[in-house]
CSV table of C-alpha atoms in Angstrom, one decimal:
chain,number,residue,atom,x,y,z
A,81,MET,CA,126.4,129.4,-101.8
A,82,ALA,CA,127.9,128.0,-105.0
A,83,VAL,CA,130.7,126.5,-103.0
A,84,LYS,CA,128.3,124.9,-100.5
A,85,LYS,CA,126.3,123.2,-103.3
A,86,THR,CA,129.4,122.0,-105.1
A,87,HIS,CA,130.6,120.3,-101.9
A,88,ALA,CA,127.1,118.9,-101.3
A,89,ALA,CA,126.9,117.5,-104.8
A,90,ALA,CA,130.2,115.8,-104.4
A,91,LEU,CA,129.1,114.2,-101.2
A,92,CYS,CA,125.8,113.1,-102.7
A,93,ALA,CA,127.8,111.3,-105.4
A,94,VAL,CA,129.8,109.4,-102.8
A,95,LEU,CA,126.6,108.4,-101.0
A,96,LEU,CA,124.9,107.2,-104.1
A,97,ALA,CA,127.9,105.2,-105.1
A,98,SER,CA,128.0,103.5,-101.6
A,99,GLY,CA,124.3,102.6,-101.4
A,100,CYS,CA,123.6,105.3,-98.8
A,101,SER,CA,121.5,108.4,-98.6
A,102,PHE,CA,120.7,110.9,-95.9
A,103,ALA,CA,118.4,113.9,-95.3
A,104,GLU,CA,118.9,117.1,-97.2
A,105,ASP,CA,119.1,119.3,-94.1
A,106,VAL,CA,122.3,117.5,-93.2
A,107,LEU,CA,123.8,118.3,-96.5
A,108,PHE,CA,122.8,121.9,-96.3
A,109,PRO,CA,123.1,122.9,-92.6
A,110,ALA,CA,121.5,126.1,-91.4
A,111,SER,CA,124.9,127.7,-90.8
A,112,GLY,CA,125.8,127.3,-94.5
A,113,THR,CA,129.4,126.4,-93.6
A,114,VAL,CA,131.5,123.6,-95.2
A,115,ALA,CA,134.5,122.2,-93.3
A,116,SER,CA,137.8,122.9,-94.9
A,117,SER,CA,140.6,120.3,-95.3
A,118,GLN,CA,142.7,122.4,-93.0
A,119,GLY,CA,140.1,121.9,-90.3
A,120,VAL,CA,140.2,118.2,-90.8
A,121,THR,CA,144.0,118.2,-90.4
A,122,ALA,CA,143.9,120.2,-87.3
A,123,GLU,CA,141.3,117.9,-85.8
A,124,ALA,CA,143.2,114.8,-86.7
A,125,MET,CA,146.3,116.1,-85.0
A,126,ALA,CA,144.6,117.7,-82.0
A,127,ASP,CA,145.0,114.8,-79.5
A,128,ALA,CA,148.4,115.5,-78.1
A,129,PRO,CA,149.8,113.6,-75.1
A,130,PRO,CA,149.0,115.2,-71.7
A,131,ALA,CA,151.6,117.3,-70.1
A,132,MET,CA,153.7,115.5,-67.4
A,133,GLY,CA,154.6,117.0,-64.1
A,134,THR,CA,158.0,118.7,-63.8
A,135,GLY,CA,158.8,118.5,-60.1
A,136,ASN,CA,162.1,117.0,-59.0
A,137,TYR,CA,161.8,116.0,-55.4
A,138,GLU,CA,165.2,115.6,-53.8
A,139,PRO,CA,165.2,115.1,-50.0
A,140,VAL,CA,166.3,118.0,-47.9
A,141,GLY,CA,168.9,116.1,-45.9
A,142,VAL,CA,169.3,115.4,-42.2
A,143,THR,CA,171.4,117.4,-39.8
A,144,ALA,CA,173.9,115.3,-37.8
A,145,GLY,CA,173.8,115.4,-34.0
A,146,SER,CA,176.0,114.4,-31.1
A,147,PRO,CA,175.1,111.8,-28.6
A,148,THR,CA,174.0,113.2,-25.2
A,149,GLY,CA,174.1,110.0,-23.2
A,150,THR,CA,170.4,110.3,-22.1
A,151,PHE,CA,167.5,108.1,-22.9
A,152,VAL,CA,165.9,110.8,-24.9
A,153,GLY,CA,169.2,111.4,-26.8
A,154,GLY,CA,169.1,107.7,-27.8
A,155,LYS,CA,165.6,108.2,-29.0
A,156,VAL,CA,166.6,111.2,-31.1
A,157,MET,CA,169.4,109.2,-32.7
A,158,ALA,CA,167.0,106.4,-33.6
A,159,LEU,CA,164.4,108.8,-35.1
A,160,ARG,CA,167.2,110.5,-37.0
A,161,ALA,CA,168.2,107.2,-38.5
A,162,ASP,CA,164.6,106.5,-39.5
A,163,LEU,CA,164.4,109.9,-41.2
A,164,GLN,CA,167.6,109.2,-43.1
A,165,ALA,CA,166.3,105.9,-44.3
A,166,LEU,CA,163.0,107.4,-45.3
A,167,GLN,CA,164.8,110.2,-47.3
A,168,ALA,CA,166.9,107.5,-49.0
A,169,THR,CA,163.8,105.7,-50.1
A,170,LEU,CA,162.2,109.0,-51.3
A,171,ALA,CA,165.4,109.7,-53.3
A,172,ARG,CA,165.0,106.4,-55.1
A,173,GLN,CA,161.3,107.0,-55.7
A,174,ASN,CA,162.0,110.4,-57.1
A,175,GLN,CA,164.7,108.9,-59.4
A,176,ALA,CA,162.1,106.3,-60.5
A,177,LEU,CA,159.6,109.0,-61.3
A,178,GLN,CA,162.0,110.9,-63.5
A,179,GLN,CA,162.9,107.8,-65.4
A,180,ILE,CA,159.2,106.8,-65.9
A,181,ARG,CA,158.5,110.3,-67.2
A,182,ASN,CA,161.3,110.2,-69.7
A,183,GLU,CA,160.2,106.8,-70.9
A,184,THR,CA,156.6,107.9,-71.2
A,185,VAL,CA,157.5,111.0,-73.2
A,186,GLN,CA,159.7,109.0,-75.6
A,187,ASP,CA,157.0,106.3,-76.0
A,188,SER,CA,154.3,109.0,-76.6
A,189,GLN,CA,156.5,110.8,-79.2
A,190,ARG,CA,157.0,107.5,-81.1
A,191,TYR,CA,153.3,106.7,-80.9
A,192,HIS,CA,152.2,110.1,-82.2
A,193,GLY,CA,154.8,110.1,-85.0
A,194,THR,CA,153.3,106.8,-86.2
A,195,VAL,CA,149.7,108.0,-85.9
A,196,ALA,CA,150.6,111.3,-87.7
A,197,ALA,CA,152.1,109.3,-90.6
A,198,ILE,CA,148.9,107.2,-90.9
A,199,ASN,CA,146.7,110.3,-90.8
A,200,ALA,CA,148.7,112.1,-93.4
A,201,ARG,CA,148.5,109.2,-95.8
A,202,LEU,CA,144.7,108.8,-95.2
A,203,GLN,CA,144.1,112.5,-95.7
A,204,VAL,CA,145.5,112.5,-99.3
A,205,GLY,CA,143.6,109.2,-100.0
A,206,THR,CA,144.8,105.7,-100.3
A,207,THR,CA,143.6,102.2,-101.2
A,208,PRO,CA,141.3,100.5,-98.7
A,209,GLY,CA,143.1,98.1,-96.4
A,210,ASN,CA,146.6,99.5,-97.4
A,211,PRO,CA,149.0,96.9,-96.0
A,212,VAL,CA,151.7,99.6,-95.3
A,213,LEU,CA,149.2,101.5,-93.2
A,214,THR,CA,148.1,98.3,-91.5
A,215,GLN,CA,151.7,97.6,-90.5
A,216,GLN,CA,152.0,101.1,-89.2
A,217,TRP,CA,148.8,100.7,-87.2
A,218,ASN,CA,150.1,97.5,-85.6
A,219,ALA,CA,153.3,99.5,-84.7
A,220,ALA,CA,151.1,102.2,-83.2
A,221,GLN,CA,149.2,99.6,-81.2
A,222,GLY,CA,152.5,98.3,-79.8
A,223,GLU,CA,153.7,101.8,-78.9
A,224,LEU,CA,150.4,102.5,-77.1
A,225,ASP,CA,150.9,99.2,-75.2
A,226,ARG,CA,154.3,100.5,-74.0
A,227,ILE,CA,152.6,103.7,-72.8
A,228,THR,CA,150.1,101.4,-70.9
A,229,ASP,CA,153.1,99.7,-69.3
A,230,ASP,CA,154.4,103.2,-68.3
A,231,VAL,CA,151.1,103.9,-66.6
A,232,LEU,CA,151.3,100.6,-64.7
A,233,LYS,CA,154.8,101.6,-63.5
A,234,MET,CA,153.3,104.9,-62.3
A,235,ASN,CA,150.6,103.1,-60.4
A,236,ARG,CA,153.1,100.8,-58.7
A,237,LEU,CA,155.2,103.8,-57.8
A,238,THR,CA,152.1,105.7,-56.5
A,239,ASN,CA,151.6,102.8,-54.1
A,240,ASP,CA,155.2,102.9,-52.9
A,241,VAL,CA,155.1,106.7,-52.4
A,242,THR,CA,151.8,106.3,-50.5
A,243,ALA,CA,153.5,104.0,-48.1
A,244,SER,CA,156.4,106.5,-47.7
A,245,SER,CA,153.8,109.3,-47.0
A,246,THR,CA,152.3,107.1,-44.3
A,247,MET,CA,155.7,106.5,-42.8
A,248,ALA,CA,156.6,110.2,-42.9
A,249,GLY,CA,153.4,111.1,-41.0
A,250,PHE,CA,154.1,108.4,-38.4
A,251,LEU,CA,157.7,109.6,-38.0
A,252,LEU,CA,156.6,113.2,-37.5
A,253,ASP,CA,154.2,112.2,-34.7
A,254,SER,CA,157.0,110.2,-33.1
A,255,VAL,CA,159.3,113.2,-33.1
A,256,ARG,CA,156.7,115.4,-31.5
A,257,SER,CA,155.9,112.8,-28.9
A,258,ALA,CA,159.6,112.5,-28.0
A,259,ARG,CA,159.6,116.1,-26.8
A,260,SER,CA,157.3,115.1,-23.9
A,261,LEU,CA,159.6,112.4,-22.6
A,262,SER,CA,161.2,113.0,-19.2
A,263,GLY,CA,164.9,112.9,-18.6
A,264,ALA,CA,166.0,115.1,-21.5
A,265,VAL,CA,168.6,117.8,-21.5
A,266,ASP,CA,168.5,121.0,-23.4
A,267,GLU,CA,170.6,119.6,-26.2
A,268,ASP,CA,168.1,116.8,-26.7
A,269,HIS,CA,165.3,119.3,-27.2
A,270,ARG,CA,167.4,121.4,-29.5
A,271,GLN,CA,168.2,118.4,-31.7
A,272,LEU,CA,164.5,117.4,-31.6
A,273,ARG,CA,163.4,120.8,-32.8
A,274,ILE,CA,165.8,120.5,-35.8
A,275,LEU,CA,164.7,117.0,-36.4
A,276,GLU,CA,161.0,118.0,-36.3
A,277,ASP,CA,161.6,120.8,-38.8
A,278,GLU,CA,163.4,118.5,-41.2
A,279,THR,CA,160.8,115.8,-40.8
A,280,ASN,CA,158.0,118.3,-41.4
A,281,ARG,CA,159.7,119.5,-44.6
A,282,THR,CA,160.0,115.8,-45.7
A,283,VAL,CA,156.3,115.3,-45.1
A,284,VAL,CA,155.5,118.3,-47.3
A,285,MET,CA,157.8,117.1,-50.0
A,286,VAL,CA,156.4,113.6,-50.1
A,287,GLU,CA,152.8,114.9,-50.2
A,288,ARG,CA,153.8,117.1,-53.2
A,289,LEU,CA,155.5,114.1,-54.9
A,290,LEU,CA,152.4,112.0,-54.3
A,291,SER,CA,150.0,114.6,-55.6
A,292,GLU,CA,151.9,115.2,-58.8
A,293,LEU,CA,152.5,111.5,-59.4
A,294,THR,CA,148.8,110.8,-58.9
A,295,SER,CA,147.8,113.5,-61.3
A,296,ASP,CA,150.3,112.2,-63.9
A,297,SER,CA,148.9,108.7,-63.5
A,298,ILE,CA,145.2,109.8,-63.8
A,299,ARG,CA,145.9,111.9,-66.9
A,300,GLN,CA,147.9,109.1,-68.6
A,301,GLN,CA,145.2,106.5,-67.9
A,302,GLN,CA,142.5,108.8,-69.4
A,303,TYR,CA,144.8,109.5,-72.4
A,304,VAL,CA,145.5,105.8,-73.0
A,305,ALA,CA,141.7,105.0,-72.9
A,306,SER,CA,141.0,107.8,-75.4
A,307,GLU,CA,143.8,106.7,-77.7
A,308,LYS,CA,142.5,103.1,-77.7
A,309,GLN,CA,139.2,104.5,-79.1
A,310,ASN,CA,141.1,106.7,-81.6
A,311,LEU,CA,143.0,103.6,-82.8
A,312,ASN,CA,139.7,101.9,-83.5
A,313,THR,CA,138.6,104.9,-85.5
A,314,LEU,CA,142.0,104.9,-87.3
A,315,ALA,CA,141.5,101.2,-88.2
A,316,LEU,CA,138.2,102.1,-89.7
A,317,GLY,CA,139.8,104.7,-91.8
A,318,ILE,CA,142.5,102.3,-93.0
A,319,LYS,CA,139.8,99.8,-93.9
A,320,ASN,CA,138.0,102.4,-96.0
A,321,GLY,CA,141.2,104.2,-97.3
A,322,ALA,CA,139.9,107.6,-95.9
A,323,LEU,CA,140.4,109.8,-92.9
A,324,PHE,CA,137.8,109.6,-90.2
A,325,ALA,CA,139.2,112.6,-88.3
A,326,GLY,CA,139.1,112.5,-84.5
A,327,GLY,CA,136.1,110.1,-84.2
A,328,LEU,CA,132.7,111.3,-82.9
A,329,THR,CA,133.5,111.5,-79.2
A,330,SER,CA,134.7,115.1,-79.4
A,331,ARG,CA,131.4,116.1,-80.9
A,332,VAL,CA,129.3,114.6,-78.2
A,333,ASN,CA,127.9,117.0,-75.6
A,334,ALA,CA,129.2,115.9,-72.2
A,335,SER,CA,126.0,117.1,-70.6
A,336,TYR,CA,124.1,114.3,-72.4
A,337,GLU,CA,126.0,111.1,-71.6
A,338,THR,CA,122.8,109.1,-71.0
A,339,ALA,CA,120.4,108.3,-73.8
A,340,ALA,CA,117.3,110.5,-74.2
A,341,PRO,CA,113.9,108.9,-73.3
A,342,ALA,CA,112.5,106.7,-76.0
A,343,ARG,CA,109.8,108.2,-78.2
A,344,ALA,CA,107.8,106.8,-81.1
A,345,MET,CA,108.8,107.7,-84.6
A,346,ALA,CA,106.5,110.1,-86.3
A,347,ALA,CA,104.7,108.9,-89.3
A,348,GLY,CA,106.6,109.6,-92.4
A,349,GLU,CA,109.7,110.8,-90.5
A,350,ALA,CA,112.7,110.9,-92.8
A,351,PRO,CA,115.8,108.9,-91.7
A,352,LEU,CA,119.1,110.7,-91.4
A,353,VAL,CA,120.8,107.8,-93.2
A,354,THR,CA,119.4,104.9,-95.3
A,355,ILE,CA,121.8,102.1,-96.0
A,356,ARG,CA,120.5,99.6,-98.6
A,357,PHE,CA,122.2,96.2,-98.4
A,358,ASP,CA,121.3,95.3,-102.0
A,359,LYS,CA,124.8,94.0,-102.9
A,360,PRO,CA,127.7,92.3,-101.0
A,361,ASN,CA,130.2,94.5,-99.1
A,362,VAL,CA,128.3,97.8,-99.2
A,363,ASN,CA,130.9,100.5,-98.4
A,364,TYR,CA,128.6,102.6,-96.2
A,365,GLU,CA,131.0,103.8,-93.4
A,366,PRO,CA,132.3,107.0,-95.0
A,367,ALA,CA,128.8,108.3,-95.7
A,368,LEU,CA,127.5,107.1,-92.3
A,369,TYR,CA,130.4,109.0,-90.6
A,370,ALA,CA,129.8,112.1,-92.6
A,371,ALA,CA,126.1,112.1,-91.7
A,372,ILE,CA,126.6,111.4,-88.0
A,373,LYS,CA,129.3,114.0,-87.8
A,374,SER,CA,127.2,116.6,-89.4
A,375,ALA,CA,124.2,115.9,-87.1
A,376,LEU,CA,126.5,116.1,-84.0
A,377,ASP,CA,128.0,119.4,-85.2
A,378,ARG,CA,124.5,120.8,-85.4
A,379,ARG,CA,123.2,119.3,-82.2
A,380,PRO,CA,125.9,117.8,-79.9
A,381,SER,CA,123.1,116.4,-77.6
A,382,ALA,CA,121.7,114.2,-80.4
A,383,THR,CA,120.9,110.5,-80.0
A,384,PHE,CA,120.3,108.0,-82.7
A,385,ASP,CA,118.0,105.1,-83.6
A,386,VAL,CA,119.4,102.3,-85.8
A,387,VAL,CA,116.4,100.5,-87.3
A,388,ALA,CA,116.6,97.2,-89.2
A,389,VAL,CA,114.0,97.4,-91.9
A,390,SER,CA,113.0,94.2,-93.8
A,391,PRO,CA,110.4,93.7,-96.6
A,392,VAL,CA,107.1,91.9,-96.0
A,393,GLY,CA,107.6,88.3,-97.2
A,394,ASN,CA,105.2,86.2,-99.1
A,395,THR,CA,105.5,83.4,-96.5
A,396,PRO,CA,106.4,83.5,-92.8
A,397,GLY,CA,109.7,81.7,-93.5
A,398,THR,CA,110.9,84.2,-96.1
A,399,GLN,CA,109.8,87.1,-93.9
A,400,ALA,CA,111.7,85.7,-90.9
A,401,LEU,CA,114.8,85.2,-93.0
A,402,ALA,CA,114.7,88.8,-94.3
A,403,ALA,CA,114.2,90.1,-90.7
A,404,THR,CA,117.3,88.1,-89.6
A,405,ASN,CA,119.4,89.5,-92.4
A,406,ALA,CA,118.3,93.0,-91.6
A,407,LYS,CA,119.1,92.7,-87.9
A,408,ARG,CA,122.5,91.3,-88.8
A,409,ASN,CA,123.1,94.4,-91.0
A,410,ALA,CA,121.9,96.7,-88.2
A,411,ASP,CA,124.4,95.0,-85.9
A,412,SER,CA,127.2,95.7,-88.4
A,413,VAL,CA,126.1,99.4,-88.5
A,414,LEU,CA,126.1,99.5,-84.7
A,415,ARG,CA,129.7,98.1,-84.6
A,416,SER,CA,130.7,100.8,-87.1
A,417,LEU,CA,129.3,103.5,-84.9
A,418,THR,CA,131.1,102.1,-81.9
A,419,ASN,CA,134.4,102.1,-83.8
A,420,MET,CA,133.7,105.7,-84.7
A,421,ASN,CA,133.7,106.4,-81.0
A,422,LEU,CA,130.0,107.2,-80.7
A,423,PRO,CA,129.1,106.3,-77.1
A,424,ALA,CA,126.8,103.3,-76.8
A,425,SER,CA,124.4,105.3,-74.6
A,426,ARG,CA,123.6,107.5,-77.6
A,427,VAL,CA,122.4,104.6,-79.8
A,428,ARG,CA,119.2,102.5,-79.7
A,429,THR,CA,118.4,99.6,-82.0
A,430,SER,CA,115.1,98.2,-83.2
A,431,SER,CA,113.5,96.4,-86.1
A,432,THR,CA,110.4,96.7,-88.3
A,433,THR,CA,108.9,95.5,-91.6
A,434,SER,CA,107.8,97.7,-94.4
A,435,PRO,CA,106.0,97.0,-97.7
A,436,ALA,CA,107.8,100.1,-99.1
A,437,VAL,CA,111.2,98.3,-99.2
A,438,SER,CA,112.1,95.6,-101.7
A,439,GLY,CA,115.3,94.5,-99.9
A,440,GLY,CA,116.8,94.7,-96.4
A,441,GLU,CA,118.0,98.1,-95.3
A,442,VAL,CA,119.1,99.9,-92.2
A,443,GLN,CA,117.7,103.4,-91.4
A,444,VAL,CA,119.4,105.7,-88.9
A,445,PHE,CA,117.2,108.4,-87.3
A,446,VAL,CA,118.5,111.4,-85.3
A,447,ARG,CA,116.7,112.4,-82.1
């Protein structure tokens, strides 16, 4: 209990210094647990690149055959040449797949090395807007762009392999149809059986290649989209000189991706966070992140209301000006939550006036 209150007191000091406050039940959750620094480290490093497929799809080869001098024999030779051409195409596509995989792995390793260096520096603490970290962030952005290019290559290759799959299916149908042609000798049918078997194995191989390539492409697309959000959170951490580990996406319950139905605020309901914009450049983001993170840890299905609260003015003009400033500050808080990877469907905005406030402030309520 002593440890819990010590950590809570330290966090209160940060909140007061930044012009923020939040409800006591968030500082002292029912579980009585306090996240350790090791937990933050593990969370920051948890987003590893997705595993790539390992299949190597070399064509099975085509058995040579002797001309029989019949019309069907000529058809067999033409179909055999088509299968050889298809397998040559598949060999090139398989080689392209292996190259793209190697490039993607190398690009991912460079990207994660850069991100790990930034996270390590932020965890021990650094100056807000550290130019060294900003330079590293720009490098990470470039490395993620290269991974995006790798995904585009995968998509183009997927289209090419899809065309090969269609060709393989058509070729198999043609080989089977050739067996019903009249004027064949036994040798023609023997060669057709061999050709059908090899074509069928080629169809199976190209389908496996296409399936694995499609899975790789989908996983990499999802990974890039996730890392773009993580880079936004990392930029927020660099701006504040503190680690915003993992963003808020991982704490959101996937079963509640749409916002909860609106409900009126209860009279006297305490906000989760109150941000008072009583001076320029209020550093509210670390305290806001801590409060939202704690709320989602306790209730992953939570949604939030961001309310711009302005004082009651002496004249309509001063009241309108105060309301405009409060709304602008609420928009800034909303952008911060977006950069922390909190889904937009979890946040609603509104505005109100209150005689209880002397200056503009933003209140965040948890639902």
